Amino acid sequence: MPEINLLAVAAAALSAFLLGGLWYGPLFGRRWLAACGVSEDALSGRSMGRVFGLAAVLSLIAAANLAAFLGPEADLTFGLFAGFAAGFGWVAAFLGIIYLFEARPLSLWLINGGYATVALTIMGAILGAMR
């Protein structure tokens, strides 16, 4: 892992974590809750510190994985494109398959798939720019 820029991985992970706060908060929070059938009361009973901590760790794992996938020669353009391709072409596509079989609403796929696509696009751009 010597060719992976750990500062870039941390910055990319932080970007996904912060975007998630906006995406599932003021931007689409109420629509997301309605689409997945969860009430705000159900969320309030959970240990949110644990949820946020695990989300941060998973963001780090995703950023490190994307950095390894991009390789040390990636630049901003390649990082941006590869991040988009990973988000839309892999994550959103597979969520779409799963949601079809689970009969989940299109709105939930748009919110979750949209987050994955935007988050990975930004992460790829950061990782490519900070090579």
Short mmCIF file of C-alpha atoms in Angstrom, two decimals:
data_model
loop_
_atom_site.label_atom_id
_atom_site.label_comp_id
_atom_site.label_asym_id
_atom_site.label_seq_id
_atom_site.Cartn_x
_atom_site.Cartn_y
_atom_site.Cartn_z
CA MET A 1 0.00 0.00 0.00
CA PRO A 2 2.89 2.47 -0.21
CA GLU A 3 1.55 3.95 -3.47
CA ILE A 4 -1.82 4.79 -1.89
CA ASN A 5 -2.05 8.34 -0.58
CA LEU A 6 -3.57 7.86 2.88
CA LEU A 7 -4.40 11.55 3.19
CA ALA A 8 -6.39 11.32 -0.06
CA VAL A 9 -8.16 8.20 1.25
CA ALA A 10 -9.10 10.05 4.44
CA ALA A 11 -10.31 13.10 2.48
CA ALA A 12 -12.35 10.91 0.12
CA ALA A 13 -13.90 9.03 3.05
CA LEU A 14 -14.75 12.29 4.78
CA SER A 15 -16.40 13.60 1.61
CA ALA A 16 -18.68 10.55 1.40
CA PHE A 17 -19.51 10.81 5.11
CA LEU A 18 -20.36 14.52 4.85
CA LEU A 19 -22.35 14.00 1.65
CA GLY A 20 -24.32 11.25 3.39
CA GLY A 21 -25.24 13.69 6.15
CA LEU A 22 -26.61 16.14 3.61
CA TRP A 23 -28.15 13.51 1.32
CA TYR A 24 -30.03 11.59 3.99
CA GLY A 25 -30.68 14.72 6.05
CA PRO A 26 -31.93 17.98 4.56
CA LEU A 27 -31.81 16.95 0.88
CA PHE A 28 -33.73 13.65 0.80
CA GLY A 29 -34.16 12.57 4.43
CA ARG A 30 -37.95 12.67 4.65
CA ARG A 31 -38.41 11.07 1.22
CA TRP A 32 -35.86 8.37 2.11
CA LEU A 33 -37.65 7.55 5.38
CA ALA A 34 -40.98 7.30 3.57
CA ALA A 35 -39.54 5.19 0.73
CA CYS A 36 -37.91 2.66 3.03
CA GLY A 37 -40.82 2.64 5.47
CA VAL A 38 -38.88 3.78 8.53
CA SER A 39 -40.22 6.29 11.00
CA GLU A 40 -38.15 8.92 12.78
CA ASP A 41 -39.20 7.29 16.05
CA ALA A 42 -37.64 3.99 14.94
CA LEU A 43 -34.36 5.77 14.27
CA SER A 44 -34.35 7.57 17.60
CA GLY A 45 -34.16 4.29 19.51
CA ARG A 46 -30.84 3.32 17.88
CA SER A 47 -27.35 4.09 19.07
CA MET A 48 -26.52 6.74 16.49
CA GLY A 49 -22.93 7.04 17.72
CA ARG A 50 -22.36 3.44 16.73
CA VAL A 51 -24.14 3.92 13.40
CA PHE A 52 -22.07 7.01 12.53
CA GLY A 53 -18.85 5.35 13.70
CA LEU A 54 -19.46 2.28 11.56
CA ALA A 55 -20.48 4.48 8.61
CA ALA A 56 -17.16 6.35 8.93
CA VAL A 57 -15.21 3.06 8.99
CA LEU A 58 -17.11 1.76 5.96
CA SER A 59 -16.44 5.04 4.13
CA LEU A 60 -12.72 4.55 4.82
CA ILE A 61 -12.88 1.01 3.48
CA ALA A 62 -14.68 2.18 0.34
CA ALA A 63 -12.18 5.00 -0.21
CA ALA A 64 -9.18 2.69 0.27
CA ASN A 65 -10.71 0.15 -2.10
CA LEU A 66 -11.37 2.80 -4.75
CA ALA A 67 -7.82 4.14 -4.33
CA ALA A 68 -6.41 0.64 -4.88
CA PHE A 69 -8.66 0.20 -7.91
CA LEU A 70 -7.62 3.56 -9.41
CA GLY A 71 -3.93 2.89 -8.91
CA PRO A 72 -1.09 5.37 -8.45
CA GLU A 73 -1.23 6.82 -11.98
CA ALA A 74 -4.85 8.04 -11.80
CA ASP A 75 -5.54 11.70 -12.42
CA LEU A 76 -8.59 13.85 -11.76
CA THR A 77 -10.33 12.92 -15.03
CA PHE A 78 -9.81 9.19 -14.65
CA GLY A 79 -10.74 9.31 -10.94
CA LEU A 80 -13.93 11.20 -11.73
CA PHE A 81 -14.95 8.79 -14.49
CA ALA A 82 -14.00 5.64 -12.54
CA GLY A 83 -15.83 6.86 -9.45
CA PHE A 84 -18.95 7.53 -11.51
CA ALA A 85 -18.66 4.14 -13.23
CA ALA A 86 -18.28 2.38 -9.86
CA GLY A 87 -21.21 4.26 -8.33
CA PHE A 88 -23.67 3.99 -11.18
CA GLY A 89 -22.40 0.95 -13.04
CA TRP A 90 -21.82 -1.29 -10.02
CA VAL A 91 -23.50 -0.03 -6.87
CA ALA A 92 -26.64 1.56 -8.32
CA ALA A 93 -27.04 -1.23 -10.88
CA PHE A 94 -26.87 -3.96 -8.24
CA LEU A 95 -29.16 -2.02 -5.91
CA GLY A 96 -31.57 -1.82 -8.84
CA ILE A 97 -31.48 -5.59 -9.29
CA ILE A 98 -32.02 -6.21 -5.58
CA TYR A 99 -34.79 -3.62 -5.35
CA LEU A 100 -36.61 -5.17 -8.32
CA PHE A 101 -36.78 -8.53 -6.56
CA GLU A 102 -37.64 -6.93 -3.22
CA ALA A 103 -40.34 -4.79 -4.88
CA ARG A 104 -38.89 -1.63 -3.37
CA PRO A 105 -40.01 1.74 -4.74
CA LEU A 106 -38.18 3.49 -7.55
CA SER A 107 -37.77 6.53 -5.31
CA LEU A 108 -35.65 4.50 -2.86
CA TRP A 109 -33.40 3.33 -5.70
CA LEU A 110 -33.03 6.90 -6.96
CA ILE A 111 -32.06 8.14 -3.49
CA ASN A 112 -29.69 5.31 -2.54
CA GLY A 113 -28.26 4.77 -6.02
CA GLY A 114 -27.91 8.51 -6.45
CA TYR A 115 -25.96 8.79 -3.20
CA ALA A 116 -23.61 5.97 -4.19
CA THR A 117 -23.05 7.50 -7.62
CA VAL A 118 -22.40 11.03 -6.39
CA ALA A 119 -20.31 9.89 -3.40
CA LEU A 120 -18.06 7.61 -5.47
CA THR A 121 -17.72 10.24 -8.20
CA ILE A 122 -16.52 12.80 -5.65
CA MET A 123 -14.29 10.22 -3.97
CA GLY A 124 -12.73 9.28 -7.31
CA ALA A 125 -12.12 12.94 -8.14
CA ILE A 126 -10.40 13.51 -4.79
CA LEU A 127 -8.30 10.38 -5.08
CA GLY A 128 -7.31 11.21 -8.67
CA ALA A 129 -6.50 14.84 -7.89
CA MET A 130 -4.44 14.01 -4.80
CA ARG A 131 -2.40 11.17 -6.30
#
